[in-house]
Amino acid sequence: MEGPGVYLIREKLTFLKGFNVVEVSGSSKIEKDRLIGDKLISVDSVGKQLYLLFQETALRVHFGMYGSFRINSQKPGKKPRLQLKFFKEGRNPVIVYFYNTSLRLVNQAELNLEHFRDVLNKNFDREWALERIKLDQRIISDVLLDQEIFAGIGNIIKNEALFLAKVHPESIACKIPDGVARDLVDKSIQFSLIFLEHRKKGWPLKKVLMVYNRKFCPLCDSKLRVRYVGSSRRKTFYCENCQRLYA
């Protein structure tokens, strides 16, 4: 799941602020009983990670590629990793189910929500990210997928941003000219926001994808290359004519 999907989950769960956890269950081995009786203070996210912030602790949820959640509706035949029942005086109980997720309880003192890394956050630090690109000798595909630098960017956003900035996915990050790198960062943010808008409104994302799962370049009509590049080995679509290699 990419950052925009987690951002929307955060929005969908925000209504639970002020609710108390009254029951917990699920296959997760975390000390989930610690959550019983605790009040939800807020819901936050950084990139692909969701945070439920309680009075006494915080629950970090990482959705990975196949994680999901449901409200008041279980997946038939699937046991949730975590099931939380919330209650607030005067309101109906609410049950939240998390599936195929990585979960961790984090002490409030250890919690550090680094919004400056999150491409969808207003506090995302463009200059800091640009400096990381200038110093990195990995290929740019790996840098864009590095959640310590570009929290929230997944493989779809990576592919589209590289095409929009006309950068070859195997370019060496530190070899990319400053102006091109800046444009790539801006395109990454812009497409992340487009992704978010389409998910929020239920519009098909396919209509705005230029190269991901496409066969031909929308600019020159040549056949797109498809390869599994970098240490991440994620499926990558690109045009050899329109995307410049910096090496």
Coordinates of C-alpha atoms in Angstrom, one line a residue, residues 11-214:
E11 CA -8.9 10.1 7.7
K12 CA -11.4 7.3 8.0
L13 CA -10.4 6.4 11.5
T14 CA -10.1 10.0 12.9
F15 CA -13.8 9.8 14.0
L16 CA -12.7 7.4 16.8
K17 CA -10.9 10.1 18.7
G18 CA -12.1 10.0 22.3
F19 CA -13.2 6.4 22.1
N20 CA -11.8 3.8 24.5
V21 CA -10.6 0.3 23.6
V22 CA -12.8 -2.2 25.5
E23 CA -11.9 -5.5 23.8
V24 CA -8.9 -6.8 21.8
S25 CA -8.1 -10.0 20.0
G26 CA -6.3 -11.3 16.9
S27 CA -3.2 -13.3 15.9
S28 CA -0.7 -10.6 16.6
K29 CA 1.9 -11.4 19.3
I30 CA 2.2 -7.8 20.5
E31 CA 1.1 -7.1 24.1
K32 CA -2.4 -6.1 22.8
D33 CA -4.0 -6.3 26.2
R34 CA -2.1 -3.1 27.1
L35 CA -4.6 -1.3 24.9
I36 CA -7.7 -2.3 26.9
G37 CA -9.1 0.8 28.7
D38 CA -6.9 3.2 26.8
K39 CA -8.4 6.2 25.1
L40 CA -7.6 7.1 21.5
I41 CA -6.2 10.7 21.4
S42 CA -5.4 11.0 17.7
V43 CA -4.7 9.2 14.5
D44 CA -1.6 10.1 12.4
S45 CA 0.5 8.7 9.6
V46 CA 4.0 9.0 8.1
G47 CA 4.3 7.6 4.7
K48 CA 3.2 4.0 4.7
Q49 CA 2.8 3.8 8.5
L50 CA -0.4 4.5 10.4
Y51 CA -0.3 5.5 14.1
L52 CA -3.1 5.2 16.6
L53 CA -2.0 7.5 19.5
F54 CA -3.5 6.5 22.8
Q55 CA -3.0 8.1 26.3
E56 CA -0.5 5.5 27.4
T57 CA 1.0 4.1 24.2
A58 CA 0.9 4.2 20.4
L59 CA 0.1 1.5 17.9
R60 CA 2.1 1.6 14.7
V61 CA 0.5 -0.2 11.8
H62 CA 2.5 -1.0 8.6
F63 CA 0.4 -2.2 5.8
G64 CA 3.2 -3.5 3.5
M65 CA 2.0 -4.5 0.0
Y66 CA -1.1 -6.5 1.0
G67 CA -2.3 -5.1 4.3
S68 CA -5.9 -3.9 4.8
F69 CA -8.4 -2.9 7.4
R70 CA -12.2 -3.0 7.9
I71 CA -14.7 -1.3 10.1
N72 CA -17.5 -3.3 11.6
S73 CA -17.2 -6.0 8.9
Q74 CA -14.8 -9.0 9.0
K75 CA -13.3 -10.6 6.0
P76 CA -15.0 -13.9 5.5
G77 CA -12.8 -16.8 6.5
K78 CA -9.8 -14.5 7.4
K79 CA -8.5 -14.1 10.9
P80 CA -7.4 -10.5 11.6
R81 CA -3.9 -9.7 12.9
L82 CA -5.7 -7.3 15.3
Q83 CA -9.2 -6.6 16.3
L84 CA -10.0 -3.6 18.4
K85 CA -13.4 -2.8 19.8
F86 CA -14.0 0.9 20.6
F87 CA -16.7 2.4 22.8
K88 CA -17.7 5.9 23.8
E89 CA -20.6 6.9 26.0
G90 CA -23.6 7.7 23.9
R91 CA -22.2 6.1 20.7
N92 CA -22.5 2.7 19.1
P93 CA -19.5 0.4 19.6
V94 CA -17.1 0.3 16.6
I95 CA -14.8 -2.7 15.7
V96 CA -11.7 -2.2 13.6
Y97 CA -10.0 -5.2 12.0
F98 CA -6.4 -5.1 10.6
Y99 CA -5.3 -7.8 8.2
N100 CA -1.8 -8.7 6.9
T101 CA -0.2 -5.9 8.7
S102 CA 3.0 -5.5 10.8
L103 CA 2.1 -4.1 14.2
R104 CA 4.1 -2.6 17.0
L105 CA 3.4 -0.9 20.3
V106 CA 5.5 2.2 20.8
N107 CA 6.0 4.1 24.0
Q108 CA 5.0 7.8 23.8
A109 CA 8.6 8.8 24.8
E110 CA 10.0 6.8 21.9
L111 CA 7.6 8.1 19.3
N112 CA 9.0 10.3 16.7
L113 CA 6.6 11.2 13.9
E114 CA 9.0 12.5 11.2
H115 CA 6.6 14.3 9.0
F116 CA 9.4 16.0 7.1
R117 CA 10.0 12.7 5.3
D118 CA 6.3 12.3 4.3
V119 CA 5.7 13.5 0.7
L120 CA 2.0 14.1 1.4
N121 CA 2.7 16.1 4.5
K122 CA 2.8 19.9 4.4
N123 CA 6.0 19.8 6.4
F124 CA 7.8 17.6 3.9
D125 CA 11.3 19.0 3.6
R126 CA 12.1 19.3 -0.2
E127 CA 15.6 20.7 0.4
W128 CA 16.5 17.8 2.8
A129 CA 15.4 15.3 0.3
L130 CA 17.3 17.0 -2.5
E131 CA 20.4 16.9 -0.4
R132 CA 20.0 13.1 0.1
I133 CA 19.7 12.6 -3.7
K134 CA 22.9 14.6 -4.2
L135 CA 24.8 12.4 -1.7
D136 CA 23.4 9.0 -2.8
Q137 CA 25.3 6.7 -5.1
R138 CA 22.4 4.2 -5.5
I139 CA 20.2 4.3 -8.6
I140 CA 17.3 6.7 -8.3
S141 CA 14.7 4.0 -8.3
D142 CA 16.1 2.7 -5.0
V143 CA 16.3 6.2 -3.6
L144 CA 12.7 7.0 -4.4
L145 CA 11.5 3.8 -2.7
D146 CA 13.6 4.5 0.4
Q147 CA 11.1 5.3 3.1
E148 CA 13.7 7.0 5.2
I149 CA 13.9 9.7 2.5
F150 CA 10.6 9.6 0.6
A151 CA 8.0 8.2 3.0
G152 CA 4.9 7.2 1.2
I153 CA 6.3 6.7 -2.3
G154 CA 5.6 3.2 -3.6
N155 CA 6.3 1.6 -7.0
I156 CA 3.4 3.2 -8.9
I157 CA 4.4 6.7 -7.8
K158 CA 8.0 6.0 -8.5
N159 CA 7.3 4.9 -12.1
E160 CA 5.1 7.9 -12.8
A161 CA 7.3 10.5 -11.2
L162 CA 10.4 9.3 -13.1
F163 CA 8.5 9.5 -16.4
L164 CA 7.1 12.9 -15.7
A165 CA 10.6 14.2 -14.8
K166 CA 12.1 12.4 -17.8
V167 CA 14.6 10.6 -15.7
H168 CA 15.8 7.0 -16.5
P169 CA 15.1 4.7 -13.5
E170 CA 18.7 3.4 -13.5
S171 CA 20.2 6.9 -13.3
I172 CA 22.8 7.3 -10.4
A173 CA 21.1 9.6 -8.0
C174 CA 24.1 11.8 -7.3
K175 CA 24.7 12.3 -11.1
I176 CA 21.3 13.8 -11.7
P177 CA 21.7 17.6 -12.2
D178 CA 20.2 19.8 -9.4
G179 CA 17.4 21.2 -11.6
V180 CA 16.4 17.8 -12.8
A181 CA 16.5 16.4 -9.3
R182 CA 14.3 19.3 -8.0
D183 CA 11.8 18.6 -10.8
L184 CA 11.8 14.9 -9.9
V185 CA 11.0 15.7 -6.2
D186 CA 8.2 18.1 -7.3
K187 CA 6.8 15.5 -9.7
S188 CA 6.8 12.9 -6.9
I189 CA 4.8 15.2 -4.7
Q190 CA 2.4 16.2 -7.5
F191 CA 1.7 12.6 -8.5
S192 CA 1.2 11.5 -4.9
L193 CA -1.4 14.2 -4.5
I194 CA -3.1 13.1 -7.8
F195 CA -3.0 9.5 -6.5
L196 CA -4.6 10.7 -3.2
E197 CA -7.4 12.6 -4.9
H198 CA -8.3 9.7 -7.1
R199 CA -8.4 7.3 -4.2
K200 CA -10.4 9.7 -2.1
K201 CA -13.0 10.3 -4.8
G202 CA -13.1 6.7 -6.0
W203 CA -11.9 7.6 -9.5
P204 CA -10.0 4.9 -11.4
L205 CA -6.3 5.6 -11.1
K206 CA -5.6 3.9 -14.4
K207 CA -6.8 7.0 -16.3
V208 CA -3.9 9.1 -15.0
L209 CA -1.1 6.5 -15.3
M210 CA 1.3 7.4 -18.1
V211 CA 3.6 4.4 -18.0
Y212 CA 2.7 2.0 -15.2
N213 CA 1.3 -1.2 -16.7
R214 CA 1.3 0.5 -20.1

